[in-house]
PDB file of C-alpha atoms in Angstrom:
ATOM      1  CA  MET A  34     123.140 107.815 180.740  1.00 40.00           C
ATOM      2  CA  THR A  35     126.771 107.574 179.675  1.00 42.00           C
ATOM      3  CA  ASN A  36     126.663 111.026 178.112  1.00 59.00           C
ATOM      4  CA  HIS A  37     125.419 112.593 181.344  1.00 63.00           C
ATOM      5  CA  SER A  38     128.077 110.761 183.358  1.00 69.00           C
ATOM      6  CA  ASP A  39     130.826 111.722 180.886  1.00 68.00           C
ATOM      7  CA  SER A  40     129.826 115.392 180.915  1.00 71.00           C
ATOM      8  CA  GLN A  41     129.776 115.350 184.725  1.00 76.00           C
ATOM      9  CA  VAL A  42     133.324 113.938 184.825  1.00 77.00           C
ATOM     10  CA  ALA A  43     134.481 116.470 182.203  1.00 72.00           C
ATOM     11  CA  ARG A  44     132.947 119.321 184.173  1.00 75.00           C
ATOM     12  CA  GLN A  45     134.566 118.171 187.425  1.00 80.00           C
ATOM     13  CA  GLU A  46     137.931 117.962 185.662  1.00 81.00           C
ATOM     14  CA  ILE A  47     137.541 121.548 184.389  1.00 78.00           C
ATOM     15  CA  PHE A  48     136.611 122.752 187.890  1.00 81.00           C
ATOM     16  CA  LYS A  49     139.654 120.943 189.363  1.00 83.00           C
ATOM     17  CA  ASP A  50     141.945 122.378 186.695  1.00 79.00           C
ATOM     18  CA  VAL A  51     140.714 125.934 187.320  1.00 78.00           C
ATOM     19  CA  GLN A  52     141.082 125.512 191.092  1.00 77.00           C
ATOM     20  CA  ALA A  53     144.625 124.151 190.696  1.00 76.00           C
ATOM     21  CA  ASN A  54     145.710 127.016 188.420  1.00 73.00           C
ATOM     22  CA  GLY A  55     143.884 129.695 190.394  1.00 71.00           C
ATOM     23  CA  ASN A  56     142.802 131.381 187.171  1.00 75.00           C
ATOM     24  CA  ILE A  57     139.634 131.265 185.131  1.00 82.00           C
ATOM     25  CA  THR A  58     139.501 132.024 181.425  1.00 84.00           C
ATOM     26  CA  VAL A  59     136.864 132.386 178.721  1.00 86.00           C
ATOM     27  CA  GLY A  60     137.980 128.950 177.476  1.00 86.00           C
ATOM     28  CA  ASN A  61     137.370 127.335 180.881  1.00 85.00           C
ATOM     29  CA  ILE A  62     133.965 128.942 181.206  1.00 87.00           C
ATOM     30  CA  THR A  63     132.987 127.972 177.637  1.00 86.00           C
ATOM     31  CA  GLN A  64     133.960 124.343 178.357  1.00 85.00           C
ATOM     32  CA  ILE A  65     131.871 124.334 181.537  1.00 85.00           C
ATOM     33  CA  TYR A  66     128.793 125.638 179.705  1.00 85.00           C
ATOM     34  CA  LYS A  67     129.289 123.029 176.968  1.00 83.00           C
ATOM     35  CA  THR A  68     128.713 120.345 179.604  1.00 83.00           C
ATOM     36  CA  VAL A  69     125.810 122.052 181.385  1.00 84.00           C
ATOM     37  CA  ASN A  70     123.102 124.408 180.109  1.00 83.00           C
ATOM     38  CA  ASN A  71     122.819 126.330 183.339  1.00 84.00           C
ATOM     39  CA  LEU A  72     124.891 126.063 186.531  1.00 88.00           C
ATOM     40  CA  GLY A  73     121.657 126.224 188.523  1.00 87.00           C
ATOM     41  CA  GLU A  74     121.120 122.585 187.476  1.00 85.00           C
ATOM     42  CA  LEU A  75     124.157 121.410 189.455  1.00 86.00           C
ATOM     43  CA  PRO A  76     123.981 120.338 193.105  1.00 86.00           C
ATOM     44  CA  LYS A  77     125.265 123.165 195.289  1.00 87.00           C
ATOM     45  CA  PRO A  78     128.374 122.354 197.359  1.00 85.00           C
ATOM     46  CA  THR A  79     127.645 122.070 201.070  1.00 85.00           C
ATOM     47  CA  GLY A  80     129.501 123.958 203.763  1.00 84.00           C
ATOM     48  CA  PHE A  81     129.359 127.332 201.999  1.00 87.00           C
ATOM     49  CA  PRO A  82     126.873 129.865 203.326  1.00 96.00           C
ATOM     50  CA  GLN A  83     124.928 131.155 200.312  1.00 96.00           C
ATOM     51  CA  ASN A  84     121.461 132.340 199.334  1.00 96.00           C
ATOM     52  CA  ILE A  85     121.821 132.550 195.530  1.00 96.00           C
ATOM     53  CA  PRO A  86     118.358 132.816 193.944  1.00 95.00           C
ATOM     54  CA  ALA A  87     117.095 130.361 191.343  1.00 92.00           C
ATOM     55  CA  SER A  88     118.141 131.006 187.762  1.00 89.00           C
ATOM     56  CA  ASN A  89     115.555 132.455 185.371  1.00 82.00           C
ATOM     57  CA  THR A  90     116.818 130.811 182.189  1.00 85.00           C
ATOM     58  CA  ASP A  91     116.966 127.283 180.767  1.00 85.00           C
ATOM     59  CA  LYS A  92     120.185 127.799 178.820  1.00 85.00           C
ATOM     60  CA  PHE A  93     122.844 130.403 179.575  1.00 85.00           C
ATOM     61  CA  VAL A  94     124.968 131.180 176.509  1.00 80.00           C
ATOM     62  CA  GLY A  95     127.200 133.821 174.991  1.00 81.00           C
ATOM     63  CA  ARG A  96     128.233 135.664 178.157  1.00 85.00           C
ATOM     64  CA  GLU A  97     131.483 133.814 178.965  1.00 87.00           C
ATOM     65  CA  ARG A  98     133.665 136.863 178.283  1.00 89.00           C
ATOM     66  CA  GLU A  99     131.583 138.959 180.679  1.00 88.00           C
ATOM     67  CA  LEU A 100     131.870 136.296 183.381  1.00 90.00           C
ATOM     68  CA  GLU A 101     135.646 136.271 182.973  1.00 88.00           C
ATOM     69  CA  ARG A 102     135.817 140.075 183.036  1.00 87.00           C
ATOM     70  CA  LEU A 103     133.741 140.247 186.215  1.00 89.00           C
ATOM     71  CA  TYR A 104     136.100 137.773 187.876  1.00 87.00           C
ATOM     72  CA  GLN A 105     139.199 139.744 186.838  1.00 87.00           C
ATOM     73  CA  GLN A 106     137.688 142.998 188.085  1.00 85.00           C
ATOM     74  CA  LEU A 107     136.695 141.538 191.427  1.00 87.00           C
ATOM     75  CA  GLN A 108     140.096 139.877 191.883  1.00 82.00           C
ATOM     76  CA  SER A 109     142.193 142.872 190.876  1.00 80.00           C
ATOM     77  CA  ASN A 110     142.055 144.535 194.251  1.00 69.00           C
ATOM     78  CA  HIS A 111     142.101 143.192 197.805  1.00 55.00           C
ATOM     79  CA  SER A 112     139.866 145.999 198.984  1.00 58.00           C
ATOM     80  CA  VAL A 113     136.210 146.192 198.029  1.00 60.00           C
ATOM     81  CA  VAL A 114     135.837 146.435 194.279  1.00 63.00           C
ATOM     82  CA  ILE A 115     132.419 147.387 193.007  1.00 68.00           C
ATOM     83  CA  ALA A 116     131.857 145.960 189.543  1.00 69.00           C
ATOM     84  CA  ALA A 117     128.527 147.300 188.396  1.00 72.00           C
ATOM     85  CA  VAL A 118     126.736 145.239 185.785  1.00 75.00           C
ATOM     86  CA  GLU A 119     125.013 148.167 184.147  1.00 72.00           C
ATOM     87  CA  GLY A 120     122.400 148.413 181.426  1.00 69.00           C
ATOM     88  CA  MET A 121     118.734 148.710 180.675  1.00 66.00           C
ATOM     89  CA  GLY A 122     116.185 146.231 181.984  1.00 67.00           C
ATOM     90  CA  GLY A 123     115.827 142.879 180.285  1.00 65.00           C
ATOM     91  CA  VAL A 124     119.477 142.442 179.252  1.00 66.00           C
ATOM     92  CA  GLY A 125     120.182 139.776 181.835  1.00 85.00           C
ATOM     93  CA  LYS A 126     122.077 141.695 184.550  1.00 88.00           C
ATOM     94  CA  THR A 127     120.580 139.608 187.344  1.00 90.00           C
ATOM     95  CA  GLU A 128     121.040 136.347 185.426  1.00 91.00           C
ATOM     96  CA  LEU A 129     124.688 137.212 184.736  1.00 92.00           C
ATOM     97  CA  ALA A 130     125.207 137.840 188.463  1.00 93.00           C
ATOM     98  CA  ILE A 131     123.413 134.570 189.334  1.00 94.00           C
ATOM     99  CA  GLN A 132     125.594 132.566 186.924  1.00 93.00           C
ATOM    100  CA  TYR A 133     128.734 134.334 188.198  1.00 93.00           C
ATOM    101  CA  SER A 134     127.746 133.404 191.767  1.00 95.00           C
ATOM    102  CA  LEU A 135     126.937 129.799 190.868  1.00 94.00           C
ATOM    103  CA  LEU A 136     130.197 129.387 188.931  1.00 93.00           C
ATOM    104  CA  HIS A 137     132.320 130.594 191.826  1.00 92.00           C
ATOM    105  CA  LEU A 138     130.273 128.606 194.325  1.00 93.00           C
ATOM    106  CA  GLN A 139     131.276 125.477 192.356  1.00 91.00           C
ATOM    107  CA  LEU A 140     134.908 126.679 192.295  1.00 90.00           C
ATOM    108  CA  ASP A 141     134.964 127.334 196.089  1.00 89.00           C
ATOM    109  CA  ASN A 142     136.269 130.859 195.430  1.00 90.00           C
ATOM    110  CA  TYR A 143     134.225 132.502 198.178  1.00 94.00           C
ATOM    111  CA  PRO A 144     134.686 130.402 201.336  1.00 94.00           C
ATOM    112  CA  GLY A 145     133.307 133.312 203.398  1.00 96.00           C
ATOM    113  CA  GLY A 146     129.997 132.862 201.596  1.00 97.00           C
ATOM    114  CA  ILE A 147     127.873 134.424 198.878  1.00 98.00           C
ATOM    115  CA  CYS A 148     125.274 136.806 200.258  1.00 98.00           C
ATOM    116  CA  TRP A 149     122.562 137.903 197.797  1.00 98.00           C
ATOM    117  CA  LEU A 150     120.680 141.090 198.690  1.00 97.00           C
ATOM    118  CA  ARG A 151     117.567 142.315 196.897  1.00 96.00           C
ATOM    119  CA  ALA A 152     118.458 145.982 196.741  1.00 93.00           C
ATOM    120  CA  ARG A 153     115.109 147.134 195.330  1.00 87.00           C
ATOM    121  CA  GLU A 154     113.580 146.194 198.692  1.00 85.00           C
ATOM    122  CA  SER A 155     114.024 148.710 201.487  1.00 76.00           C
ATOM    123  CA  ASP A 156     115.236 146.355 204.220  1.00 92.00           C
ATOM    124  CA  ILE A 157     118.828 145.813 203.035  1.00 96.00           C
ATOM    125  CA  GLY A 158     120.201 145.997 206.561  1.00 96.00           C
ATOM    126  CA  LEU A 159     117.669 143.426 207.779  1.00 97.00           C
ATOM    127  CA  GLN A 160     118.557 141.121 204.861  1.00 97.00           C
ATOM    128  CA  ILE A 161     122.230 141.262 205.888  1.00 98.00           C
ATOM    129  CA  LEU A 162     121.291 140.511 209.507  1.00 97.00           C
ATOM    130  CA  GLN A 163     119.084 137.617 208.447  1.00 96.00           C
ATOM    131  CA  PHE A 164     121.897 136.066 206.375  1.00 97.00           C
ATOM    132  CA  ALA A 165     124.400 136.590 209.204  1.00 97.00           C
ATOM    133  CA  THR A 166     122.154 134.964 211.815  1.00 97.00           C
ATOM    134  CA  THR A 167     120.659 132.166 209.678  1.00 96.00           C
ATOM    135  CA  ASP A 168     123.646 131.198 207.526  1.00 96.00           C
ATOM    136  CA  LEU A 169     126.611 132.231 209.696  1.00 96.00           C
ATOM    137  CA  GLY A 170     125.180 131.751 213.191  1.00 96.00           C
ATOM    138  CA  LEU A 171     126.062 135.312 214.238  1.00 97.00           C
ATOM    139  CA  HIS A 172     124.123 137.107 216.962  1.00 96.00           C
ATOM    140  CA  PRO A 173     124.814 140.863 217.014  1.00 96.00           C
ATOM    141  CA  PRO A 174     123.986 142.743 220.219  1.00 96.00           C
ATOM    142  CA  GLU A 175     120.300 143.669 220.140  1.00 93.00           C
ATOM    143  CA  ASP A 176     120.818 147.013 221.870  1.00 96.00           C
ATOM    144  CA  LEU A 177     122.634 148.404 218.803  1.00 96.00           C
ATOM    145  CA  GLU A 178     120.996 150.406 216.009  1.00 95.00           C
ATOM    146  CA  LEU A 179     120.495 148.507 212.726  1.00 94.00           C
ATOM    147  CA  ALA A 180     123.495 150.097 210.980  1.00 93.00           C
ATOM    148  CA  GLU A 181     125.692 149.246 213.992  1.00 95.00           C
ATOM    149  CA  GLN A 182     124.416 145.664 214.019  1.00 97.00           C
ATOM    150  CA  VAL A 183     125.328 145.336 210.339  1.00 97.00           C
ATOM    151  CA  ARG A 184     128.791 146.776 211.055  1.00 96.00           C
ATOM    152  CA  TRP A 185     129.172 144.245 213.885  1.00 97.00           C
ATOM    153  CA  CYS A 186     128.272 141.444 211.436  1.00 97.00           C
ATOM    154  CA  TRP A 187     130.911 142.592 208.914  1.00 97.00           C
ATOM    155  CA  GLN A 188     133.498 142.562 211.728  1.00 96.00           C
ATOM    156  CA  HIS A 189     132.547 139.034 212.871  1.00 97.00           C
ATOM    157  CA  TRP A 190     131.934 137.492 209.437  1.00 97.00           C
ATOM    158  CA  ARG A 191     133.263 134.055 208.573  1.00 95.00           C
ATOM    159  CA  GLN A 192     136.884 134.120 207.333  1.00 94.00           C
ATOM    160  CA  GLY A 193     137.739 133.981 203.639  1.00 94.00           C
ATOM    161  CA  ASP A 194     136.870 135.871 200.477  1.00 93.00           C
ATOM    162  CA  THR A 195     133.188 136.732 200.444  1.00 95.00           C
ATOM    163  CA  LEU A 196     130.900 137.855 197.620  1.00 96.00           C
ATOM    164  CA  ILE A 197     128.153 140.342 198.436  1.00 96.00           C
ATOM    165  CA  VAL A 198     125.647 140.919 195.605  1.00 96.00           C
ATOM    166  CA  PHE A 199     123.383 143.972 195.646  1.00 94.00           C
ATOM    167  CA  ASP A 200     120.864 143.103 192.931  1.00 93.00           C
ATOM    168  CA  ASP A 201     118.809 145.768 191.118  1.00 91.00           C
ATOM    169  CA  VAL A 202     120.058 148.905 192.846  1.00 90.00           C
ATOM    170  CA  LYS A 203     117.595 151.711 192.160  1.00 88.00           C
ATOM    171  CA  ASN A 204     119.122 154.245 194.540  1.00 88.00           C
ATOM    172  CA  TYR A 205     122.815 153.965 195.445  1.00 88.00           C
ATOM    173  CA  SER A 206     122.379 156.142 198.553  1.00 88.00           C
ATOM    174  CA  HIS A 207     120.136 153.396 200.039  1.00 89.00           C
ATOM    175  CA  VAL A 208     122.905 150.820 199.554  1.00 90.00           C
ATOM    176  CA  LYS A 209     125.936 152.864 200.547  1.00 90.00           C
ATOM    177  CA  PRO A 210     125.443 152.749 204.359  1.00 92.00           C
ATOM    178  CA  TYR A 211     125.413 148.950 204.240  1.00 94.00           C
ATOM    179  CA  LEU A 212     128.525 148.351 202.149  1.00 93.00           C
ATOM    180  CA  PRO A 213     131.185 146.247 203.909  1.00 94.00           C
ATOM    181  CA  PRO A 214     134.347 147.961 205.190  1.00 89.00           C
ATOM    182  CA  GLN A 215     137.396 148.662 203.036  1.00 81.00           C
ATOM    183  CA  PRO A 216     139.892 147.116 202.706  1.00 79.00           C
ATOM    184  CA  SER A 217     138.530 143.704 203.606  1.00 84.00           C
ATOM    185  CA  GLN A 218     137.720 140.179 202.481  1.00 92.00           C
ATOM    186  CA  PHE A 219     134.519 141.336 200.791  1.00 94.00           C
ATOM    187  CA  LYS A 220     133.960 141.630 197.048  1.00 93.00           C
ATOM    188  CA  VAL A 221     130.867 143.603 196.086  1.00 92.00           C
ATOM    189  CA  LEU A 222     128.905 143.086 192.883  1.00 92.00           C
ATOM    190  CA  ILE A 223     126.110 145.522 192.013  1.00 91.00           C
ATOM    191  CA  THR A 224     123.524 145.114 189.279  1.00 89.00           C
ATOM    192  CA  THR A 225     121.795 148.338 188.329  1.00 87.00           C
ATOM    193  CA  ARG A 226     120.143 150.311 185.552  1.00 81.00           C
ATOM    194  CA  LEU A 227     121.838 153.419 186.925  1.00 79.00           C
ATOM    195  CA  LYS A 228     125.017 154.795 185.417  1.00 76.00           C
ATOM    196  CA  LEU A 229     127.092 154.656 188.583  1.00 71.00           C
ATOM    197  CA  ASP A 230     130.398 156.483 188.779  1.00 62.00           C
ATOM    198  CA  LEU A 231     132.122 153.678 190.633  1.00 61.00           C
ATOM    199  CA  ALA A 232     135.576 152.105 190.511  1.00 51.00           C
ATOM    200  CA  ARG A 233     134.777 149.678 187.728  1.00 52.00           C
ATOM    201  CA  ALA A 234     131.713 149.042 185.631  1.00 50.00           C
ATOM    202  CA  CYS A 235     131.139 145.991 183.453  1.00 51.00           C
TER     203      CYS A 235
END
């Protein structure tokens, strides 16, 4: 029991230290994963709108450098930065995005929320509306077309940096109409098997 309690205290200290310094490094991330196998095991902080899916792995290891690089890429610009986690299936793109989301949920880095969208499904606009109404309490005018309702939601979103994850993008043209406006509070993370010619790819 002591070990669990000690690791919890150590983890909280690391989180506090990172929050105080405003910077996250491979060393910080490695320390966090030494005290927990998978961030999905931790209680999620309350008060942050999020719909991060459950993790698919028991132990998440060896990807600390990629987590740090994703953070640097998404922080490097105040406008929307699309960091595409590219690669073939089965190399953990979705899991990397889940762990990135869980890490920054614990660090309170996205007070505007973390909105997870299943891009392989066709109803991306409806998923955004559902998150906005259920998690943010927004009610866009019903007489608007879907794309206009989504635009209305982006304009009335909760304040603060916000992470929008488009997971498993099969066709970028299906996603593009629903991207949040630039420049804005939104950071966009895309996982895809496509080789996208976007601003930054991880």
